Tab-separated table of C-alpha atoms in Angstrom:
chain	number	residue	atom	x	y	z
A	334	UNK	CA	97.871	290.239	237.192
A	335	UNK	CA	100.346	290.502	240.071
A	336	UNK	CA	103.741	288.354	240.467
A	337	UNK	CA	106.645	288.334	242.849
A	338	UNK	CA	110.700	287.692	241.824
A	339	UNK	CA	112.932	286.987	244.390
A	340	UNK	CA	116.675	287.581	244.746
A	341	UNK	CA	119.862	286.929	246.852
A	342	UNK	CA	123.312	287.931	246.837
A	343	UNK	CA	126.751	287.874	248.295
A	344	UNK	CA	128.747	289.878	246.310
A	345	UNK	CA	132.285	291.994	246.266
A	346	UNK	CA	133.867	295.312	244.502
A	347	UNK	CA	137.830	294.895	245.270
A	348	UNK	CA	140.615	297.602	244.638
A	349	UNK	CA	143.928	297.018	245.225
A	350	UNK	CA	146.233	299.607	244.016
A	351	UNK	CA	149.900	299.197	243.913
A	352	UNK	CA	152.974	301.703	243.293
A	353	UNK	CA	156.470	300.750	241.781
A	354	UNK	CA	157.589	301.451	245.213
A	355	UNK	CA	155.176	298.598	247.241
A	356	UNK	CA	152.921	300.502	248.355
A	357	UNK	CA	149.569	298.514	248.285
A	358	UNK	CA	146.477	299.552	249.557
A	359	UNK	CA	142.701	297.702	249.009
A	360	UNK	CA	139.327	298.833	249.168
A	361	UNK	CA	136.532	296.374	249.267
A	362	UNK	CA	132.592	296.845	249.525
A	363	UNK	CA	130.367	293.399	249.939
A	364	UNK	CA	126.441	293.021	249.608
A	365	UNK	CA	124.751	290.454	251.738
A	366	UNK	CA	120.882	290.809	251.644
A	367	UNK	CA	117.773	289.571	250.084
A	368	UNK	CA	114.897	291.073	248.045
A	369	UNK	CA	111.335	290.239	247.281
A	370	UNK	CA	109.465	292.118	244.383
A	371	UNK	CA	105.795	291.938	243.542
A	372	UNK	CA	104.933	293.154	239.597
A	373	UNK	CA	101.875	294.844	240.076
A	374	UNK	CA	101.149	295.992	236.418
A	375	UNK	CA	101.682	298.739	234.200
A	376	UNK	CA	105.387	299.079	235.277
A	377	UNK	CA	104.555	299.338	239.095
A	378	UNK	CA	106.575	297.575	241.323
A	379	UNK	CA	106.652	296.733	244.892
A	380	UNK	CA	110.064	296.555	246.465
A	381	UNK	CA	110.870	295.018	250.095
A	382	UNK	CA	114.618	293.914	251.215
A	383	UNK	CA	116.600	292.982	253.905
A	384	UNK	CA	120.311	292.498	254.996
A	385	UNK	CA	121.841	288.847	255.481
A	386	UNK	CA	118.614	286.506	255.617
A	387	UNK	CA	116.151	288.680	257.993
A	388	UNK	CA	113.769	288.859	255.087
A	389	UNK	CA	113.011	284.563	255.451
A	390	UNK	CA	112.730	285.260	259.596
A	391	UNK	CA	109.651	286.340	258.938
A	392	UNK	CA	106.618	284.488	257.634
A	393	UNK	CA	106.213	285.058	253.848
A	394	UNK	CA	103.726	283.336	252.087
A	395	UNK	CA	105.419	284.160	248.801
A	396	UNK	CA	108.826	282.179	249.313
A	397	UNK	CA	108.399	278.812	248.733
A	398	UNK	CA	110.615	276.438	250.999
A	399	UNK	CA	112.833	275.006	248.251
A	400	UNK	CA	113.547	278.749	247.049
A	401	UNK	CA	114.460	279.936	250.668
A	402	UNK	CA	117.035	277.506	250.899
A	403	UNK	CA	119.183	277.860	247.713
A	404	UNK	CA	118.493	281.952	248.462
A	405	UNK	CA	120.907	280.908	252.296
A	406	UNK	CA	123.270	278.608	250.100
A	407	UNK	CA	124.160	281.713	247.654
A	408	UNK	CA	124.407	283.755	250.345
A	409	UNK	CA	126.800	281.498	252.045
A	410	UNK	CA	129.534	281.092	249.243
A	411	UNK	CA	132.947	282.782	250.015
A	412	UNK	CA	134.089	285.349	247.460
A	413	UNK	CA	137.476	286.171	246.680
A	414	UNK	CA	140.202	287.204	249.252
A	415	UNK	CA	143.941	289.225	248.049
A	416	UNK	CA	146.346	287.185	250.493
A	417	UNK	CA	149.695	288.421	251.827
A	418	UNK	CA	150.804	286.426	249.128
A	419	UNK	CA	149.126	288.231	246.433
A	420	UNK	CA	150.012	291.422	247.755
A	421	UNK	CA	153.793	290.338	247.684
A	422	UNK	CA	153.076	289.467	244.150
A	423	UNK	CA	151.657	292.576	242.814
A	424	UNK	CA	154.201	294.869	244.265
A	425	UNK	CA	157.134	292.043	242.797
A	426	UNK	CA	155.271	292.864	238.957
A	427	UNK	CA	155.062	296.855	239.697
A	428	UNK	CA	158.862	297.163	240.835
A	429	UNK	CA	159.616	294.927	237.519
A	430	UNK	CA	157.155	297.239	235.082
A	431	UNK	CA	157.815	300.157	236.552
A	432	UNK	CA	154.073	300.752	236.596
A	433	UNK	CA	150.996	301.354	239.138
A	434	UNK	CA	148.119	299.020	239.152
A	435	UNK	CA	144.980	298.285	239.884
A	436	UNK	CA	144.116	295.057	240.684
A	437	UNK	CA	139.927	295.103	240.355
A	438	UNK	CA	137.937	292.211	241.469
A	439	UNK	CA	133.768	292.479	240.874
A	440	UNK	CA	132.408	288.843	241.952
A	441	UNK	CA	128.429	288.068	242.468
A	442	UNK	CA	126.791	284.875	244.208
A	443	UNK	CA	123.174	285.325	242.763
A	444	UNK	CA	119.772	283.500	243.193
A	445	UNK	CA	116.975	285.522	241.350
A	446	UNK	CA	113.513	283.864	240.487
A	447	UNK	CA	109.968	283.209	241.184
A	448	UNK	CA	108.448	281.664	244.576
A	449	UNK	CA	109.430	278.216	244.226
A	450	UNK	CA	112.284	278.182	242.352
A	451	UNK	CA	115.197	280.454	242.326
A	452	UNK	CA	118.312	279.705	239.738
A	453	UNK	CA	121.809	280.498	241.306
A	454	UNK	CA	124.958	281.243	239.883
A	455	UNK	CA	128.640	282.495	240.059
A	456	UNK	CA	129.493	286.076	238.619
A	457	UNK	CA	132.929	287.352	238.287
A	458	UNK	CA	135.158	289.589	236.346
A	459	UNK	CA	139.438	290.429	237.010
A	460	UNK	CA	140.794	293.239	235.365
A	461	UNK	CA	144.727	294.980	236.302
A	462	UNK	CA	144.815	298.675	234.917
A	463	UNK	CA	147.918	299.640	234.169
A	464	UNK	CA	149.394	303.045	234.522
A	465	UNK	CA	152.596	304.606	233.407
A	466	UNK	CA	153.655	308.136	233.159
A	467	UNK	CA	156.035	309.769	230.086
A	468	UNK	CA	158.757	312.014	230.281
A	469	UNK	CA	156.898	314.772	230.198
A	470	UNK	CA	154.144	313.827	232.787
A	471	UNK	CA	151.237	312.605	230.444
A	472	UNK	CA	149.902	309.460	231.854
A	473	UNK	CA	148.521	306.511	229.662
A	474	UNK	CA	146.178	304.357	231.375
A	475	UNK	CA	145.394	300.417	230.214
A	476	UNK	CA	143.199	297.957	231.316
A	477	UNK	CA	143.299	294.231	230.885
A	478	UNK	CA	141.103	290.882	231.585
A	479	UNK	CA	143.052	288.564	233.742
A	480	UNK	CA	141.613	285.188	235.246
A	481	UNK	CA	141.319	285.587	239.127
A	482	UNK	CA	145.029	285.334	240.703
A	483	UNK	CA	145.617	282.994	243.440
A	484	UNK	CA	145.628	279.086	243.825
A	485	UNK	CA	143.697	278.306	240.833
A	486	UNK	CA	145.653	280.264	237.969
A	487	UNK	CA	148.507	281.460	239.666
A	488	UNK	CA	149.807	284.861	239.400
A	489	UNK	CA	152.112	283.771	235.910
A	490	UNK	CA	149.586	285.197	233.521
A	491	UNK	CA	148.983	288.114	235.344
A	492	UNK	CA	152.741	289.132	235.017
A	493	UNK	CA	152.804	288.375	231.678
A	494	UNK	CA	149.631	290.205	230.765
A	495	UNK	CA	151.009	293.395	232.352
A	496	UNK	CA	154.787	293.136	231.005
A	497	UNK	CA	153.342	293.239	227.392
A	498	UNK	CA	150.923	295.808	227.428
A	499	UNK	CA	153.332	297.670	229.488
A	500	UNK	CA	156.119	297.542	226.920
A	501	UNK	CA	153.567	298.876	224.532
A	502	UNK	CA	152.432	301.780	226.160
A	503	UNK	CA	156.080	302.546	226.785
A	504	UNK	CA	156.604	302.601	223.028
A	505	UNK	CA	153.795	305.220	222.562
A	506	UNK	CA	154.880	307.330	226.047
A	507	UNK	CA	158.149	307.771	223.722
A	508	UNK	CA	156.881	308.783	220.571
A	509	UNK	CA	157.303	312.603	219.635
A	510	UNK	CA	154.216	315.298	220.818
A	511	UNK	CA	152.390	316.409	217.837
A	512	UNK	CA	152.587	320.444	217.789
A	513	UNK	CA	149.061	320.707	216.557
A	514	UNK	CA	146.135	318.892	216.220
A	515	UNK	CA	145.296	318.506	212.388
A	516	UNK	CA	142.558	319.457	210.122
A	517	UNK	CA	140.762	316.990	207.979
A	518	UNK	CA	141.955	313.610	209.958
A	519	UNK	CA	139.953	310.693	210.257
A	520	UNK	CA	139.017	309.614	213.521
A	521	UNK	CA	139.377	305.607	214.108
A	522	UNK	CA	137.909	303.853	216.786
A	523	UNK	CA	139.972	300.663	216.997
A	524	UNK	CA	139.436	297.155	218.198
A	525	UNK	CA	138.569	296.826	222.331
A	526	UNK	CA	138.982	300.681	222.623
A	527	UNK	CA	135.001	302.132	221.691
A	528	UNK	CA	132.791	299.600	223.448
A	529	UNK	CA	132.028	302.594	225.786
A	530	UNK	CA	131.160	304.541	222.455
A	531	UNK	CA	128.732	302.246	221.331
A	532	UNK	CA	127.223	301.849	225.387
A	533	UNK	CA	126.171	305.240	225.297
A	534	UNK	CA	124.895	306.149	221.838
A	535	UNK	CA	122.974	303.004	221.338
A	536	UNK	CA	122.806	300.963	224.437
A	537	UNK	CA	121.431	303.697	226.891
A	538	UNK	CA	118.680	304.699	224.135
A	539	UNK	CA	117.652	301.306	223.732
A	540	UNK	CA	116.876	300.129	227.572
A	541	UNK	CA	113.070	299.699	227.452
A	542	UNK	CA	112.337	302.561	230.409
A	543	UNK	CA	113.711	304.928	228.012
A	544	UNK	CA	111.994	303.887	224.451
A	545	UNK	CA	108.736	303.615	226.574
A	546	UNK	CA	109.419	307.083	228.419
A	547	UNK	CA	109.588	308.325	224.428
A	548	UNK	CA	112.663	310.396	225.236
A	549	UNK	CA	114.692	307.889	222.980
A	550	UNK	CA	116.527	309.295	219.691
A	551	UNK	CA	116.871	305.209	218.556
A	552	UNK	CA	113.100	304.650	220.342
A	553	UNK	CA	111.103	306.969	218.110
A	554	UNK	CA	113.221	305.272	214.694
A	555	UNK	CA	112.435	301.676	215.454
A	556	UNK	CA	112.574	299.468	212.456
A	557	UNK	CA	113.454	302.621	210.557
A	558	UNK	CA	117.707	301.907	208.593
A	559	UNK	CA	119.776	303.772	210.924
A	560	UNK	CA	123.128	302.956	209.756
A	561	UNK	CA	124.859	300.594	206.992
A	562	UNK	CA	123.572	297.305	206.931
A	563	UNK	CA	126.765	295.491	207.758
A	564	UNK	CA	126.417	297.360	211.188
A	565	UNK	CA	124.779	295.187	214.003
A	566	UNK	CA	124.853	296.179	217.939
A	567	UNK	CA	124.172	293.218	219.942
A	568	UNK	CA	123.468	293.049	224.129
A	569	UNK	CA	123.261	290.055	226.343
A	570	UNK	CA	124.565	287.884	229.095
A	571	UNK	CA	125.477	285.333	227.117
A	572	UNK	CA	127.435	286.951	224.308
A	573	UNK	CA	130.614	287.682	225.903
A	574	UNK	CA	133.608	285.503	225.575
A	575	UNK	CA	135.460	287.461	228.188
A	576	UNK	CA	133.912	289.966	230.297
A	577	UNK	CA	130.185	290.105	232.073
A	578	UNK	CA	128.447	286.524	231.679
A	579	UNK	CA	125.572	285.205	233.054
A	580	UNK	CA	122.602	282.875	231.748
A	581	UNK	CA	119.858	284.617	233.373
A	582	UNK	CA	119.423	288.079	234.790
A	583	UNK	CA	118.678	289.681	237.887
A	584	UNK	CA	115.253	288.429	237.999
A	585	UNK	CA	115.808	284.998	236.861
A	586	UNK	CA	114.941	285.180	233.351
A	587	UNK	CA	117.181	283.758	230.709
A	588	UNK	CA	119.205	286.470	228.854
A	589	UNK	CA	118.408	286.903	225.331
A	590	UNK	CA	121.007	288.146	222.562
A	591	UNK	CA	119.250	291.274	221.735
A	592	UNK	CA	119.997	293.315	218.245
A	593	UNK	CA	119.390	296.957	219.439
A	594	UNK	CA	120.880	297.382	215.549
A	595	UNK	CA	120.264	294.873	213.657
A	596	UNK	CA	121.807	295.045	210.101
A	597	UNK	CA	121.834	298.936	210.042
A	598	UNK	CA	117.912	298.820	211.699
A	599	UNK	CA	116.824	299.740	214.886
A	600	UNK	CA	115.699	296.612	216.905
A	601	UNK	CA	113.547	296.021	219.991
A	602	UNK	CA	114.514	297.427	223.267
A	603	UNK	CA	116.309	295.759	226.205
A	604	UNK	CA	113.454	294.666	229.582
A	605	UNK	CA	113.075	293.830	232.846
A	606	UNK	CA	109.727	292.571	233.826
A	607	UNK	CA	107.752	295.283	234.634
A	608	UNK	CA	108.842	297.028	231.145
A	609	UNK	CA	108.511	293.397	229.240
A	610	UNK	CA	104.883	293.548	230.639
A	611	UNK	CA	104.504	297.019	230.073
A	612	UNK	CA	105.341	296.938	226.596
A	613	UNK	CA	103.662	293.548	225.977
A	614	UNK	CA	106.678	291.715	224.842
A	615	UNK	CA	108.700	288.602	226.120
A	616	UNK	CA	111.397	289.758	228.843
A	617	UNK	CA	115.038	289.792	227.215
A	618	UNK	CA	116.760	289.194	230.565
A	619	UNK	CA	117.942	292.944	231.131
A	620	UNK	CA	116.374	293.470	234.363
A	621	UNK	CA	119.506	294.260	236.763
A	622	UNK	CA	120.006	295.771	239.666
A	623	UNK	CA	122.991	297.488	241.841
A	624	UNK	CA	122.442	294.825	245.013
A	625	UNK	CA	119.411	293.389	246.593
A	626	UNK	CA	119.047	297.612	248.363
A	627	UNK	CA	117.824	298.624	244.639
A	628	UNK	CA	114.728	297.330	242.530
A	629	UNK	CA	115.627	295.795	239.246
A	630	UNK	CA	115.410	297.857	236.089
A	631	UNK	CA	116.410	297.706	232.385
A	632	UNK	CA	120.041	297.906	232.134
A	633	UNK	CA	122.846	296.684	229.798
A	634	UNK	CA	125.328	293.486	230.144
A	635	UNK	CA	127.605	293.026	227.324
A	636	UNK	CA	127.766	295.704	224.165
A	637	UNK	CA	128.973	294.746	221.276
A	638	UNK	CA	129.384	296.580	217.835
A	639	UNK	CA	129.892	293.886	215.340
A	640	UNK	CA	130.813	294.489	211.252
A	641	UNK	CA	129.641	291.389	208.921
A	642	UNK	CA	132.697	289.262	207.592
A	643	UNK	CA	131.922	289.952	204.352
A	644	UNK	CA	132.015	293.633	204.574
A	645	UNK	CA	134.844	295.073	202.358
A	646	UNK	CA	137.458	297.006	204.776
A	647	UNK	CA	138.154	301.015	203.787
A	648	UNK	CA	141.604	302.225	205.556
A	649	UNK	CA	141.739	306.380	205.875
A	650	UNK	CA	143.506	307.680	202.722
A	651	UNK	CA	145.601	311.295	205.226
A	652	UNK	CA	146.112	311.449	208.276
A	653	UNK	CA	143.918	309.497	211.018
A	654	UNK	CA	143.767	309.493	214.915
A	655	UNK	CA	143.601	306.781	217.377
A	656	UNK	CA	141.791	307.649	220.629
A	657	UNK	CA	142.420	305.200	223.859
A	658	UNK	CA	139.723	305.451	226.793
A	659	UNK	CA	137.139	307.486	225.059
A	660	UNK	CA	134.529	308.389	227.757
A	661	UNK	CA	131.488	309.980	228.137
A	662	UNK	CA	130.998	313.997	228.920
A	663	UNK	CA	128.049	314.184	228.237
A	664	UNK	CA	125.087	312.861	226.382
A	665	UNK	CA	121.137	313.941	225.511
A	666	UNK	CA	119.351	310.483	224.578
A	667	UNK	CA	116.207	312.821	223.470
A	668	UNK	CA	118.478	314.285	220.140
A	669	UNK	CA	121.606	311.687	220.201
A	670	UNK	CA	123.994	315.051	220.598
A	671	UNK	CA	127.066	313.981	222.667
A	672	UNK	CA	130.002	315.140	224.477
A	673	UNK	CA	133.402	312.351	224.624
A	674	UNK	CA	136.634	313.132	225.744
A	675	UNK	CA	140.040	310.677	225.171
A	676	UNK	CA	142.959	311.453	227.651
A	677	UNK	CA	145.491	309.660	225.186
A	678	UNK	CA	145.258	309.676	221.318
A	679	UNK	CA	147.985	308.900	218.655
A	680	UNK	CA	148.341	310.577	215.522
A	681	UNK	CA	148.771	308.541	212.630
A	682	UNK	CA	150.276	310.874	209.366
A	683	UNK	CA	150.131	310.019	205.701
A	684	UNK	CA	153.683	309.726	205.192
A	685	UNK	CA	153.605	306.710	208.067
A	686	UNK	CA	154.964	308.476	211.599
A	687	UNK	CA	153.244	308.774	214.362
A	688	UNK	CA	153.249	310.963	216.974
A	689	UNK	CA	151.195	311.917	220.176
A	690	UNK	CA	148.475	314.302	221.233
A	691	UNK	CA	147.480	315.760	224.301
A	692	UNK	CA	143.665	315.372	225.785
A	693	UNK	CA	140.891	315.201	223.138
A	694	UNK	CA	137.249	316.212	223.340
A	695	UNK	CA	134.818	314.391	220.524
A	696	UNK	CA	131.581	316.120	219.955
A	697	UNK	CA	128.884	314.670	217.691
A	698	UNK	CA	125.577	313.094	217.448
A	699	UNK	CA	124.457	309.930	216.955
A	700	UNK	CA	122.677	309.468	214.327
A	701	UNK	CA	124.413	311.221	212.203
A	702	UNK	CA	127.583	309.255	213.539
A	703	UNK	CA	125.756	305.740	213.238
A	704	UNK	CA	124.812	307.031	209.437
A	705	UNK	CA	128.191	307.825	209.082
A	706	UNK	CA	130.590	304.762	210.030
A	707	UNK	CA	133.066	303.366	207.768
A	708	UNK	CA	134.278	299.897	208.180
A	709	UNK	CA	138.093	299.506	209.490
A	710	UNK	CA	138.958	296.112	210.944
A	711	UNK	CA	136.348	292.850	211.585
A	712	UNK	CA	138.546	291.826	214.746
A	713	UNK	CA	136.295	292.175	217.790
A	714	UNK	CA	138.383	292.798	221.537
A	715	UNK	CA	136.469	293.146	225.064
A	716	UNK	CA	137.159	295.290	227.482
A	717	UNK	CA	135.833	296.252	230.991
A	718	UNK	CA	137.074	297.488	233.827
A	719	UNK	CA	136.094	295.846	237.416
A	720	UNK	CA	136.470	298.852	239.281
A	721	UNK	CA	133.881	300.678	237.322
A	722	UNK	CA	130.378	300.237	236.088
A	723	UNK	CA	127.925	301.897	235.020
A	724	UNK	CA	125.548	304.270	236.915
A	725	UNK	CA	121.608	305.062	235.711
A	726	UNK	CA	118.738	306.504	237.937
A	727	UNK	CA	121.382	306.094	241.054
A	728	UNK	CA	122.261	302.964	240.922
A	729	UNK	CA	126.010	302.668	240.434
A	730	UNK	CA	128.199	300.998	239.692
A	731	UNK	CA	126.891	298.380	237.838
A	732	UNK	CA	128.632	295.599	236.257
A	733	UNK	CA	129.090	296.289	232.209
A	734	UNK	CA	131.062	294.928	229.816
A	735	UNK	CA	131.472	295.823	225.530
A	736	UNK	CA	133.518	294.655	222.503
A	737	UNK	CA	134.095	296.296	219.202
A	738	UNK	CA	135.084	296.247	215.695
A	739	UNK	CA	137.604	298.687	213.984
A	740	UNK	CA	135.330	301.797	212.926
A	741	UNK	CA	136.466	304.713	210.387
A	742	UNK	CA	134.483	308.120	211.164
A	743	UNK	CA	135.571	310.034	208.352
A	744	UNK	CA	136.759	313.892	208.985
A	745	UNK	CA	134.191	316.137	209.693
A	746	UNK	CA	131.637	313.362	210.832
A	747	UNK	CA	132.631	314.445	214.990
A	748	UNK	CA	133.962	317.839	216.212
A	749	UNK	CA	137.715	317.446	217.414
A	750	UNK	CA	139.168	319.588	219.616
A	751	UNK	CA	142.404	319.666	221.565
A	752	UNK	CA	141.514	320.292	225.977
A	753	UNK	CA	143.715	320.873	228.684
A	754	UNK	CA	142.570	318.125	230.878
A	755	UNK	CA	141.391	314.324	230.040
């Protein structure tokens, strides 16, 4: 049994990159186009598209009237504009930080669903990264959620967002270079800085084109106790205080939380349509797409690794490090082995100093990682960045967001080694 999912857009990627010194330069990229898709079974899908509104100047007998017009309202809806204003703004907050930033901007006008009825809504993420460089040329990179800067929030919050995590990162630029990296230290993935961890080891496995491919490492264990009970991972479009939201997907179904670990277990997988149908199970609202060019397919929103309240908290008992932006080298999904590297780290000693180390490369794999986990801290932080995304089978970058709890790997769980470059 055949059916057809429409979908419109007007959406925009923004960069604008600014220097202590004022210079400001932006990069943006906007979609504009419409998409029809007909589900023909078994996975197969047949993909047509076409720029601006072309694809309702011809005579299609699957878009209904109503849906054709709310597919031309999205597609009308202005999306967001840095004015000279701004600009001044942004190079007024470097000069004052000292820093460079990165103002990102990823906004969406959607309309996705069936012939007659298409839902439509607003998508849209701000994030500054901030950048500042030590005495002895390592850089430390941050990146923050900001609400959209301009005539509706002002640029106040952004200024003060960026003056205190800049004075922070100043206080680690300044703290003494560790001579060595240690032996038996703990490795601790704090709050809002290993949502990108948990993307890739058990988000990734868990989209439905890879469980039903059976080249998952998570896939081939489901319902099987992969990791302490009091560990859930959780995806959806709706779970996400701050970062990616959105009811329904890219093919207008509703998103569903889904529990890709659900109390230490592995859960169902994340769908689109064709993989929902496929696998004979109720779509979970993952189907997503990189613009109206690209078919939809099973992809992540918002990741978050989650430890239950009641769970009794175990701090490291020697010496422990901190990694900041730990991303991905490389990764097999088939055996879970993995490949991280963190461009900033602090060491944390017994005796209570702290010092910093260069570039760090994290090897492991994942389920011997997701066996191992220790809890560290309940808090939960988000973090994105809205000049990034993440890429699969081409299409990149797609919008992502994640969150996590405080997580102890014990020494020896992960391979540490010290690299030249981040």
């Amino acid at each position: 049994m055949t059916h057809t999912t429409l979908f419109a857009e007007h959406s925009l990627r923004l960069r604008t990159d600014v220097l202590p010194d004022g210079t400001t330069t932006t990069e943006q990229l906007s979609a504009r186009g419409m998409s029809i898709e007909r589900h023909l079974g078994e996975g197969f899908t047949e993909h047509r598209f076409a720029d601006d509104d072309d694809l309702l100047k011809y005579r299609h007998h699957d878009v209904g009237a109503t849906a054709a017009e709310r597919m031309r309202q999205t597609q009308d809806r202005p999306v967001f504009a840095v004015t000279a204003g701004l600009h001044t703004a942004l190079a007024a907050i470097a000069a004052e930080t000292g820093a460079g930033l990165t103002l990102g901007v990823a906004q969406q006008h959607v309309a996705a669903g069936g012939p007659e009825q298409v839902r439509a809504t607003e998508r849209i993420v701000t994030t500054v990264e901030i950048r500042l460089t030590g005495q002895d040329g390592r850089v430390h990179a941050r990146s923050v959620l900001c609400d959209p800067p301009g005539e509706v929030h002002g640029v106040a919050p952004l200024r003060a967002a960026v003056a205190g995590t800049a004075d922070a990162m100043r206080e680690r630029l300044v703290l003494p270079l560790a001579d060595e990296l240690p032996d038996g230290a703990d490795l601790v993935l704090l709050p809002g800085l290993a949502g990108a961890f948990f993307h890739e080891i058990v988000g990734h496995p868990m989209e439905a084109d890879v469980v039903a491919s059976g080249t998952s490492y998570l896939g081939a264990r489901a319902g099987q106790r992969v990791a302490p009970p009091w560990l859930s991972v959780i995806d959806g479009g709706q779970v996400a205080q701050r970062g990616f939201r959105s009811s329904f997907d890219d093919e207008g179904t509703t998103c569903r939380t889904v529990r890709l670990i659900d109390h230490g277990t592995v859960g169902p997988p994340m769908t689109d349509l064709a993989l929902a149908g496929r696998l004979g199970t109720p779509g979970s609202g993952h189907g997503r797409r990189q613009s109206y060019r690209h078919p939809a397919i099973p992809r992540m929103t918002h990741t978050a690794a989650l430890i239950e309240p009641a769970t009794e908290l175990e701090r490291p008992v020697g010496d422990w490090i901190a990694p900041y932006g730990l991303r991905l080298d490389t990764m097999n999904i088939a055996s879970g082995a993995f490949v991280f590297r963190a461009p900033f780290s602090l060491l944390h000693r017994a005796d209570g100093s702290v010092a910093r180390l260069g570039p760090l490369q994290v090897t492991g794999n994942g389920a011997t990682v997701l066996a191992g986990l220790r809890p560290y801290d309940h808090r939960v932080e988000s973090y994105l960045r809205a000049t990034g995304g993440c890429g699969k089978l081409g299409q990149f970058p797609v919008l992502v967001s994640f969150a996590n709890a405080g997580f102890r790997l014990p020494a020896g769980l992960v391979g540490l080694r010290a690299v030249a470059h981040a």
